[in-house]
Every structure is written in structure tokens, then in C-alpha cells.
Short mmCIF file of C-alpha atoms in Angstrom, two decimals:
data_model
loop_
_atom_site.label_atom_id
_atom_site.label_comp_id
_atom_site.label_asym_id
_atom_site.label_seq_id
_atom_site.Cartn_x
_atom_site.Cartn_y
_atom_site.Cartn_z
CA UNK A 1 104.90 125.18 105.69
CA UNK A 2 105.90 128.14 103.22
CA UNK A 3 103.58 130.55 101.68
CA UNK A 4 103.37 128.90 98.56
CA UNK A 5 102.31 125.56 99.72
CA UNK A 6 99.81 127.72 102.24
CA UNK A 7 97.85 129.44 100.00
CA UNK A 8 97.69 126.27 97.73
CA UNK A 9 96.10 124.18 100.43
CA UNK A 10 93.57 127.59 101.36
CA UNK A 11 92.41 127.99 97.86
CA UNK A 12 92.01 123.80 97.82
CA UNK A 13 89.92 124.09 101.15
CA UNK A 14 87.71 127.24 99.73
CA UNK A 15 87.40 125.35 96.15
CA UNK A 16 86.09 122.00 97.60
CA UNK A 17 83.81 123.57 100.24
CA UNK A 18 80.78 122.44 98.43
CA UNK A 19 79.54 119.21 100.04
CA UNK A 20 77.55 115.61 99.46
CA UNK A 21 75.79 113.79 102.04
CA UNK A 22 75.08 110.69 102.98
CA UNK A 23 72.34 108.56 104.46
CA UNK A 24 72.89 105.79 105.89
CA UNK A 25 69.09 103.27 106.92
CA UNK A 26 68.22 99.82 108.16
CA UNK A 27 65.14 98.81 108.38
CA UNK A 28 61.84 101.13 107.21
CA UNK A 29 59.61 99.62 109.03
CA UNK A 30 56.61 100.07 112.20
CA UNK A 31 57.81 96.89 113.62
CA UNK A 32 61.62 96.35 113.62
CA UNK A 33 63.70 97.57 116.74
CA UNK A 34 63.80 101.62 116.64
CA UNK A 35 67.28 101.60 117.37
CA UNK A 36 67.53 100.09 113.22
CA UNK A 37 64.69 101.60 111.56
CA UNK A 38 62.47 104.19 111.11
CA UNK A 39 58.64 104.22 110.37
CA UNK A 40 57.72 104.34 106.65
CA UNK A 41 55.33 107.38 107.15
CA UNK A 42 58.60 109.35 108.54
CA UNK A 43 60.59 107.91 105.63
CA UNK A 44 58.58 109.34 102.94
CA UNK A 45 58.55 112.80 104.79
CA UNK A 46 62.03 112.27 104.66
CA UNK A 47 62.15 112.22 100.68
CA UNK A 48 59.37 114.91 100.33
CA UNK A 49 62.20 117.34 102.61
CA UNK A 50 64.62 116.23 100.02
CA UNK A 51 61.92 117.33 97.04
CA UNK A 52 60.72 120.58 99.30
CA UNK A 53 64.69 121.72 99.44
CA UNK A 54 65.58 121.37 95.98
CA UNK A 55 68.10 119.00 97.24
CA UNK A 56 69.48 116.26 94.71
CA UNK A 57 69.53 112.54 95.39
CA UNK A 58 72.03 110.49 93.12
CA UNK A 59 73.67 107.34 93.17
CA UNK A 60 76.94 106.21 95.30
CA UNK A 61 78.41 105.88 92.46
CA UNK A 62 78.07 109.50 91.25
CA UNK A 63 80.15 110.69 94.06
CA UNK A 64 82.81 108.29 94.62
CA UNK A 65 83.46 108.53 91.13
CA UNK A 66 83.89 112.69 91.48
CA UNK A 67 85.45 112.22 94.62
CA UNK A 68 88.19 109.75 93.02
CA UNK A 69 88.74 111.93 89.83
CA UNK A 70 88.96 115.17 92.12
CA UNK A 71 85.71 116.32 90.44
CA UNK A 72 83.78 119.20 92.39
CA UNK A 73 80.94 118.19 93.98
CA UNK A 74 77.94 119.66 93.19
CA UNK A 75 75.98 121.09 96.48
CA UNK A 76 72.97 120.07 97.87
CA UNK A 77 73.51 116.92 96.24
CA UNK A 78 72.54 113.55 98.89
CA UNK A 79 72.94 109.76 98.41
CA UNK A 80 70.54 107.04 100.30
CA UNK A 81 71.64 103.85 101.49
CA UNK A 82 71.02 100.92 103.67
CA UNK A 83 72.31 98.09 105.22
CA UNK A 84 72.13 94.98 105.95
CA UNK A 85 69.43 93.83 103.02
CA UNK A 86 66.25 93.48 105.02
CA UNK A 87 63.06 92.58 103.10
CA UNK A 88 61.32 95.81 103.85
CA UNK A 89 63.60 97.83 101.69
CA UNK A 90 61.37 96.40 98.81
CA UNK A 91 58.44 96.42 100.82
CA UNK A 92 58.31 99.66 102.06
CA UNK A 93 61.18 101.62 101.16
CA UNK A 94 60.78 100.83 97.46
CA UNK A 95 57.92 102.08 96.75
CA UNK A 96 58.41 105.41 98.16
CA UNK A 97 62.23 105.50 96.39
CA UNK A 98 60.56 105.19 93.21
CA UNK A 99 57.09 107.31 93.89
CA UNK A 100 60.14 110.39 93.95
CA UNK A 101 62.71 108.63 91.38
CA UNK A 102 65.29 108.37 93.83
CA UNK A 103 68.23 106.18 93.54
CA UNK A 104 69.65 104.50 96.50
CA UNK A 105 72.65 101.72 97.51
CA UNK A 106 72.31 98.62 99.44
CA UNK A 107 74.92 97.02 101.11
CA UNK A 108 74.36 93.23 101.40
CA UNK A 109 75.52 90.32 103.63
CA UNK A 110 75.71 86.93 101.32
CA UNK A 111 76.63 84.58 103.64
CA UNK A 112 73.18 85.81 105.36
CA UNK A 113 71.70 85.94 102.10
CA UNK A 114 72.41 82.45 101.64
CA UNK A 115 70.84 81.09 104.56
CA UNK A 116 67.16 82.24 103.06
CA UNK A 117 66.19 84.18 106.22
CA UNK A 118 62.51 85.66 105.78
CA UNK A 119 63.81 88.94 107.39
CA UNK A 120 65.71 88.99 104.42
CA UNK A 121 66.23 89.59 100.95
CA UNK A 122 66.78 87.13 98.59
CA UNK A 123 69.54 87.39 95.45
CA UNK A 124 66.07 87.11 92.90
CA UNK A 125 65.12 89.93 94.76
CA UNK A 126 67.99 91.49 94.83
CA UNK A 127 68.88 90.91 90.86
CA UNK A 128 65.90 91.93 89.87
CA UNK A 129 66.60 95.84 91.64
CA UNK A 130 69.94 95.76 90.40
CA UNK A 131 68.46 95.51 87.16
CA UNK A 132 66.23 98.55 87.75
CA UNK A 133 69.17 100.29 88.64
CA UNK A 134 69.61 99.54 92.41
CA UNK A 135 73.59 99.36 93.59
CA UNK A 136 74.35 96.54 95.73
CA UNK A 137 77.42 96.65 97.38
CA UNK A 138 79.65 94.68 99.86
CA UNK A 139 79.05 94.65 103.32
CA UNK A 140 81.39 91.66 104.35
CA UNK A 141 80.54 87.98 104.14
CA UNK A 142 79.01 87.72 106.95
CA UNK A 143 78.10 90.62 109.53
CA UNK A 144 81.45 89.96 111.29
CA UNK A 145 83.73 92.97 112.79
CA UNK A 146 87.16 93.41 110.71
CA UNK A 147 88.67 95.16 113.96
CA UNK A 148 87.93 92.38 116.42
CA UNK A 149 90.93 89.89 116.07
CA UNK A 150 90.41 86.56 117.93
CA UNK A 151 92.77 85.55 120.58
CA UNK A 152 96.05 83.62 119.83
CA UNK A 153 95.72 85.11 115.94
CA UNK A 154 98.36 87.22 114.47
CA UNK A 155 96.77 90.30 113.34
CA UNK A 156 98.35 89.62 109.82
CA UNK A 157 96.91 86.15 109.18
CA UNK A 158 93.51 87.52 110.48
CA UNK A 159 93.52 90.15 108.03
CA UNK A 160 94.38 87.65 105.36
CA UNK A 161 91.59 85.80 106.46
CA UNK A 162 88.88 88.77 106.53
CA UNK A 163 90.76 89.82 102.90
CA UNK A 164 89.72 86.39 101.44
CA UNK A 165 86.33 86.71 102.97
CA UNK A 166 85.88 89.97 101.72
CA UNK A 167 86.70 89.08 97.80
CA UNK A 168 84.43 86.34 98.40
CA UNK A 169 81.88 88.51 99.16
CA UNK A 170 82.28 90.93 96.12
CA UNK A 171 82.82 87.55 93.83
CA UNK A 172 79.44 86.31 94.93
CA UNK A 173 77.86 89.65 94.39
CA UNK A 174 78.77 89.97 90.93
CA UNK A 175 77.63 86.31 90.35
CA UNK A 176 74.34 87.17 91.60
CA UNK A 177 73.35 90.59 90.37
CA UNK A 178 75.89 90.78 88.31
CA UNK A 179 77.53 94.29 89.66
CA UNK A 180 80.81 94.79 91.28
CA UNK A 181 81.67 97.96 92.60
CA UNK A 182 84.74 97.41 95.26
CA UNK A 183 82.34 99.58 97.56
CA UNK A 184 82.25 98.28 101.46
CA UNK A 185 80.59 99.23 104.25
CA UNK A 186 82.17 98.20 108.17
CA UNK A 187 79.87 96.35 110.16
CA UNK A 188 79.35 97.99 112.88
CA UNK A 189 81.21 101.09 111.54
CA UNK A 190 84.12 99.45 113.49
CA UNK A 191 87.66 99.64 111.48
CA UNK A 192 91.50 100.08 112.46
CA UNK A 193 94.45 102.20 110.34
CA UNK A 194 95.59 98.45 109.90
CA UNK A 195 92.03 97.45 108.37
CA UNK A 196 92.01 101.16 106.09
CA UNK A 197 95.34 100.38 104.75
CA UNK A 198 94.67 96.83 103.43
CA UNK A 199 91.08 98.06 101.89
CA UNK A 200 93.45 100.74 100.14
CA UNK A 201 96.26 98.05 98.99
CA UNK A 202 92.72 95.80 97.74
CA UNK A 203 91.19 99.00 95.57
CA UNK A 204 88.36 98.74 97.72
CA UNK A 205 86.43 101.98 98.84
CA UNK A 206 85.14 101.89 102.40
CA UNK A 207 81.91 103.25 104.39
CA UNK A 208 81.89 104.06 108.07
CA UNK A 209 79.08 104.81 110.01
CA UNK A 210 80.56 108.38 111.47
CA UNK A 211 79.38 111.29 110.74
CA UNK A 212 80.28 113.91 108.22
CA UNK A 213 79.46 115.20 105.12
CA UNK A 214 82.01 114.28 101.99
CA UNK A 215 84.37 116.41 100.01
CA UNK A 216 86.95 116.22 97.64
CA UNK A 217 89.59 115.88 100.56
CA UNK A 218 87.40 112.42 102.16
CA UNK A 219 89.16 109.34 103.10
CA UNK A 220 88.10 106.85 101.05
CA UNK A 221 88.86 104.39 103.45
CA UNK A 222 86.47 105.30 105.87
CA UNK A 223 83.81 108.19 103.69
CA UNK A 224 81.48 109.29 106.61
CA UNK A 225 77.68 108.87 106.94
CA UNK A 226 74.80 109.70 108.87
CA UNK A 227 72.52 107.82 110.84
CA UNK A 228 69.22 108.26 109.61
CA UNK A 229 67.10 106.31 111.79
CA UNK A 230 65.42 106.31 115.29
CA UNK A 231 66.15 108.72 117.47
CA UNK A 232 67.98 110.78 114.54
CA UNK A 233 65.05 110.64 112.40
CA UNK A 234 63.42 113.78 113.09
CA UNK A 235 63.27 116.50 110.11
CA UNK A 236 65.43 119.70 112.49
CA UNK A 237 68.59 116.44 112.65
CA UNK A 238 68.18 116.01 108.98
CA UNK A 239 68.21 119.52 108.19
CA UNK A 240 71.47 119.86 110.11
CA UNK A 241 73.13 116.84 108.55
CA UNK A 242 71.71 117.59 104.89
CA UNK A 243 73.21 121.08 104.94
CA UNK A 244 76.72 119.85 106.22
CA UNK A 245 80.14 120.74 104.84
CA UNK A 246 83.24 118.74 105.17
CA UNK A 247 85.96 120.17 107.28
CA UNK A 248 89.51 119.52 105.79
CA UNK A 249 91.26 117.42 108.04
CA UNK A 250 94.27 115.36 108.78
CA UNK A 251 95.58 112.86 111.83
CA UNK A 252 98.87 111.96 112.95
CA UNK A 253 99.70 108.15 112.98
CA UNK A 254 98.51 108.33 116.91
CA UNK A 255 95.21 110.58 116.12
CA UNK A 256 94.40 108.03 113.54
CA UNK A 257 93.85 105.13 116.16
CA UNK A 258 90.46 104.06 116.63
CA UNK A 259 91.39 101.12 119.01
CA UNK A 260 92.26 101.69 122.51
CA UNK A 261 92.06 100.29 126.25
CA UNK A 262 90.23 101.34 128.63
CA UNK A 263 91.84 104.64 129.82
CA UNK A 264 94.23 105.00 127.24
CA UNK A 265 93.41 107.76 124.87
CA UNK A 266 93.46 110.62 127.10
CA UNK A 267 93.26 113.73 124.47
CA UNK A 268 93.48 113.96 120.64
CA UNK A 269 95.22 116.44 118.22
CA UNK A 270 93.49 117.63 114.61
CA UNK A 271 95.13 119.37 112.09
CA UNK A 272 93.05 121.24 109.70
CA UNK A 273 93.04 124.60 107.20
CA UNK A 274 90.96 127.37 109.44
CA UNK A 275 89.16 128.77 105.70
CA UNK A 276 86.05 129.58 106.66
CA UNK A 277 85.05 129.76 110.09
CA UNK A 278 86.58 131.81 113.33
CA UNK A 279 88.13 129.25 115.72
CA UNK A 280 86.14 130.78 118.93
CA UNK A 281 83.13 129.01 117.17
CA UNK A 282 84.68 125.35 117.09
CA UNK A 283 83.00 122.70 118.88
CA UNK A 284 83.23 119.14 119.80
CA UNK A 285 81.38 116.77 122.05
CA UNK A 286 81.67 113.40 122.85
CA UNK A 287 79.15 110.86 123.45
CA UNK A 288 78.55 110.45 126.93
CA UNK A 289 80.79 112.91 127.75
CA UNK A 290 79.43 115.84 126.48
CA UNK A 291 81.58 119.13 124.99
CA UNK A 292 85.12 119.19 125.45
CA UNK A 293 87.27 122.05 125.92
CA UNK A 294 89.23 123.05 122.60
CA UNK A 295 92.69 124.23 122.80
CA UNK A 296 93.76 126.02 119.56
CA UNK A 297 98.03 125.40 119.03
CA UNK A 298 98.52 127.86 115.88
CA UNK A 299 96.16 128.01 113.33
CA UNK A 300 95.46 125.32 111.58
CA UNK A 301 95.56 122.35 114.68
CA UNK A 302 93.73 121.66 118.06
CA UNK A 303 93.89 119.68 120.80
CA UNK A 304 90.83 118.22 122.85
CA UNK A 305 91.89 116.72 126.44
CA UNK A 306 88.85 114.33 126.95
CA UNK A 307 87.04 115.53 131.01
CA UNK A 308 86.66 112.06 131.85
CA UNK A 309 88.03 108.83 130.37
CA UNK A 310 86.47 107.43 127.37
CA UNK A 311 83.35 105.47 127.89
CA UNK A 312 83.44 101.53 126.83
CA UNK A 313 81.99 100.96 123.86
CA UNK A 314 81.31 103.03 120.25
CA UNK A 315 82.62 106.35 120.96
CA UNK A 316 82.36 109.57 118.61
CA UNK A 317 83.41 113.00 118.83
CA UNK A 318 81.25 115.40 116.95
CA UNK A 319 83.16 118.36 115.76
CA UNK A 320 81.32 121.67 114.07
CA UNK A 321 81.29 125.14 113.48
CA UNK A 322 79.55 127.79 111.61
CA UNK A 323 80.19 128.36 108.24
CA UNK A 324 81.23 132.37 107.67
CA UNK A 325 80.61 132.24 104.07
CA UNK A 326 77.40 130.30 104.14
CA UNK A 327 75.50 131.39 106.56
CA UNK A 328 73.02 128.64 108.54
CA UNK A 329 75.37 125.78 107.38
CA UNK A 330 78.15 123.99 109.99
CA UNK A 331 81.28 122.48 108.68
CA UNK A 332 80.86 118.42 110.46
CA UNK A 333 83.58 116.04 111.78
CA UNK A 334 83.31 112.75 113.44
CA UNK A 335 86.03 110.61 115.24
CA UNK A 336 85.15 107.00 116.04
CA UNK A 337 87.15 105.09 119.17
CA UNK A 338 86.45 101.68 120.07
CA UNK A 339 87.30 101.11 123.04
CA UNK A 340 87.72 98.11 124.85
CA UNK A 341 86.44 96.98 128.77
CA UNK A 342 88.67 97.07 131.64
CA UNK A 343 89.59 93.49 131.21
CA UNK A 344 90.76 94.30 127.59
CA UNK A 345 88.00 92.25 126.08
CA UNK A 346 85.73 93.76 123.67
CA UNK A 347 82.30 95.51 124.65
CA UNK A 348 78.94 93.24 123.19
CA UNK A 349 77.71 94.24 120.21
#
């Protein structure tokens, strides 16, 4: 890399430091599985932390829109949304949304929709909050996985398939609320580089369920999120994610993989601009396997080799460090793997 292009990229990295965050629910509710959901009384203190911090909640929209136009973000600034459509969004997340005036994104099943389930809600429902200002959004026709190709199926015609699905989806969306935004969320957070690059060819813009907070640098095939929820519902975890900055990053065509075998991905490489924080403070765990040693190679890329193999299942690395320049915040990375059981078949969801 020459100078030029060097201090281009630096003064890119320092400029879009400033960060948006967001939240990503279920269900609000005392009754639902806690894995989903989290109780309506630590909801609201949720918001009030929001008020408390001088923190401000837009919609989606604001920041894809900024994001896409290479806009800076304004700081502090946090969306809200949830998945999946259940009834007590209007129930009991509503109310407390509006009691602060904050806007919030749901993204929406229709072929569950359609079936009339009364753990659901239904497209009146729906209409009438996208009418009050509410965005729904796409979150596949049904709640199917777009990374787990059936056996015997070309991965080509199955994403043809998922593709047609997909449109369908956003089609039916519009008829019924009358909004179309080209905004999806994964089920399951599960996606491929294969699945990214047809959402990119489509003019789609995609959600994951990784964390991370978003800059002007994000993917917009896979814009990061954090859980919300049971058990990372407690105000010190929102505090940490809420004052998150994105790191700058960027993965080779292997580092980019989220599918593997069992035993396959042994280590990963990161590339990324080291602008503001000292590379002894980097760190990065992975779930179930805890922190992983970091080996710097120059400045701006390191290596993790993973201690054990990667556990079967949803895997995530968690990569942070302190921020030199603003002091108490962490720049925030998160890798997904998938990776499949010994017999190559996938894990249950």
C-alpha cells in the first residue's frame, strides 16, 4: 500500500469512528421462552437508560440511508427492532415505545402471518402501525434458513428458489402495509458469501444477528446487531453494546466463509486500519472456547489460531479493544461460523 492510499484509509477510519447501534428483540414478554424475550418491566428500563444517557433512538431507515449515501453518523444514536412479529410487540412493547416516542422496525414472516397464529400478529395489526409510522420489513417467507441447501439441490437453483421466495415476501409486504423497504433480516442470523452476494445483485440490504456496532465502512449485506434479550438483558451488557464503535475491517475470500465442517476452520486472518487503539489491547473470544491468542502480522492484520476445534453449532468470535481517543468506549467485531456435525449434517435449530 503507498503512503498516499495509507493516510487516505487512516483519516477514513478516524472520520467514521462515530457509531450507531442496533437492537435486535423477540418477544417482551413474562411468559415466552427467556432465551427470545425479555420481561416488559426490564424493557422499559431499557428505554428509560436510553432517555437517562441522552442517547438517540431513530428509525432503520435513518441509518441505512446515511450509511448508503456515506453520511456520518451521528453518535450515540440507537435503532430498536424485533423479529419475528409476535403479538406482544403491540401488547407490551408498544406501549412503552410510544410512552418515550421511540421508533422501532419489525421484521415479519408472511407466510406465518398468513396462517392467523394467535402468537402472532395479524397484517390489520400490522397496517395499522405502519401507518403510525412503524417499519415492517422482510424477514423471509417463511422462517426458513437461506444457508441450509437441501440434499441433491444445486446450490444455484436453491438460491433461485429462496430469491423468488424472498420477492414474494417483500411483494406481500407492500400489499399489506403498503411499505417496501428491500430491508432483510437472516433467520437465524445464518447466511453464506454465496447468500450476501445475491442479496447485493437483488438491492436488498441484509441484517445478521452478530454483533457490532455500524459505521460508514458496514457490510450491508450482513449490518451487525445485538442481542437484546435474556441473558443479555441486563443494563452493565447494554451499556457496553450502546457505547460500541465499529472497527474497520476486511476478509479475504477464505476469512469470509461462514460455512464449514466439523474441524475445518482451524484459524482466521483480519485485516483492519490500527487508528485508534494499541494492538497489546486487542481481544477476541469465542463462544465456548473462550479468548484466543492474537498474533499481530504488521500493522494493520491478525491472525487467531482457534485452541480447540470449533464447536457444532452458531459460533461467534467477539473481537474488542479500548478506544484511545474515547476513553470507556471498545471498538466491537463479531464473526459468525456455522458449522456443521461430524456427519456433515446440519446442527437442530
Amino acid at each position: 500500500m503507498n503512503k498516499c492510499l495509507l493516510a487516505i484509509v487512516i483519516l477514513f477510519a478516524h472520520f467514521s469512528a462515530s457509531a450507531a447501534v442496533i437492537l435486535q428483540y423477540h418477544h417482551v414478554s413474562d411468559t415466552t421462552p427467556k432465551s427470545t424475550s425479555i420481561t416488559p418491566t426490564q424493557f422499559e428500563a431499557h428505554l428509560q437508560f436510553l432517555k437517562d444517557n441522552q442517547f438517540t433512538v431513530v428509525p432503520l431507515s435513518s441509518v441505512i440511508d446515511k450509511v448508503k449515501q456515506q453520511t456520518p453518523l451521528t453518535d450515540k444514536t440507537v435503532v430498536i427492532t424485533f423479529d419475528d412479529a409476535y403479538i406482544d410487540i403491540l401488547t407490551n412493547a408498544k406501549p412503552l415505545l410510544d410512552k418515550f416516542n421511540y421508533p422501532f422496525t419489525i421484521f415479519v414472516n408472511p407466510g406465518v402471518i398468513e396462517r392467523n397464529s394467535s402468537s402472532n400478529l395479524t397484517w390489520q395489526q400490522l397496517k395499522t402501525m405502519a401507518d403510525e409510522g412503524v417499519i415492517i420489513a422482510n424477514h423471509g417467507f417463511e422462517h426458513d434458513s437461506l444457508a441450509r441447501i437441501p440434499d441433491n439441490m444445486p446450490q444455484q437453483q436453491w438460491l433461485e428458489k429462496q430469491g423468488e421466495l424472498l420477492n414474494a415476501a417483500e411483494k406481500m409486504i407492500e400489499e399489506k402495509t403498503g411499505q417496501s423497504w428491500r430491508y432483510f433480516a437472516y433467520p437465524y442470523g445464518e447466511y453464506t458469501p454465496e447468500i450476501q452476494q445475491w442479496v447485493r445483485d437483488n438491492d436488498f440490504i441484509a441484517f445478521s444477528q452478530q454483533s457490532g456496532a455500524v459505521g460508514l465502512n458496514t457490510d450491508l449485506t450482513s449490518i451487525p446487531r445485538f442481542p437484546a434479550s435474556m441473558p443479555y438483558d441486563k443494563i452493565s451488557s447494554l451499556r457496553d453494546k450502546l457505547n460500541a464503535l465499529p472497527f474497520d475491517i476486511s476478509l479475504d475470500e477464505y476469512a469470509a466463509k461462514t460455512l464449514f465442517n466439523h474441524k475445518e476452520a482451524t484459524s482466521v486472518t483480519i485485516d483492519l486500519v490500527v487508528d485508534d487503539f494499541y494492538k497489546s489491547q486487542l481481544n477476541c473470544y469465542i463462544s465456548g472456547l473462550g479468548r484466543q491468542k492474537i498474533k499481530w502480522q504488521g500493522d494493520e492484520s491478525f491472525s487467531m489460531t482457534f485452541s480447540k476445534p470449533l464447536p457444532t453449532g452458531r459460533v461467534r468470535s467477539n473481537c474488542t479493544a479500548p478506544s484511545i481517543n474515547k476513553p470507556g468506549r471498545y471498538y466491537w467485531y463479531s464473526k459468525p461460523w456455522f458449522v456443521l456435525k461430524e456427519d456433515g449434517s446440519w446442527y437442530p435449530l
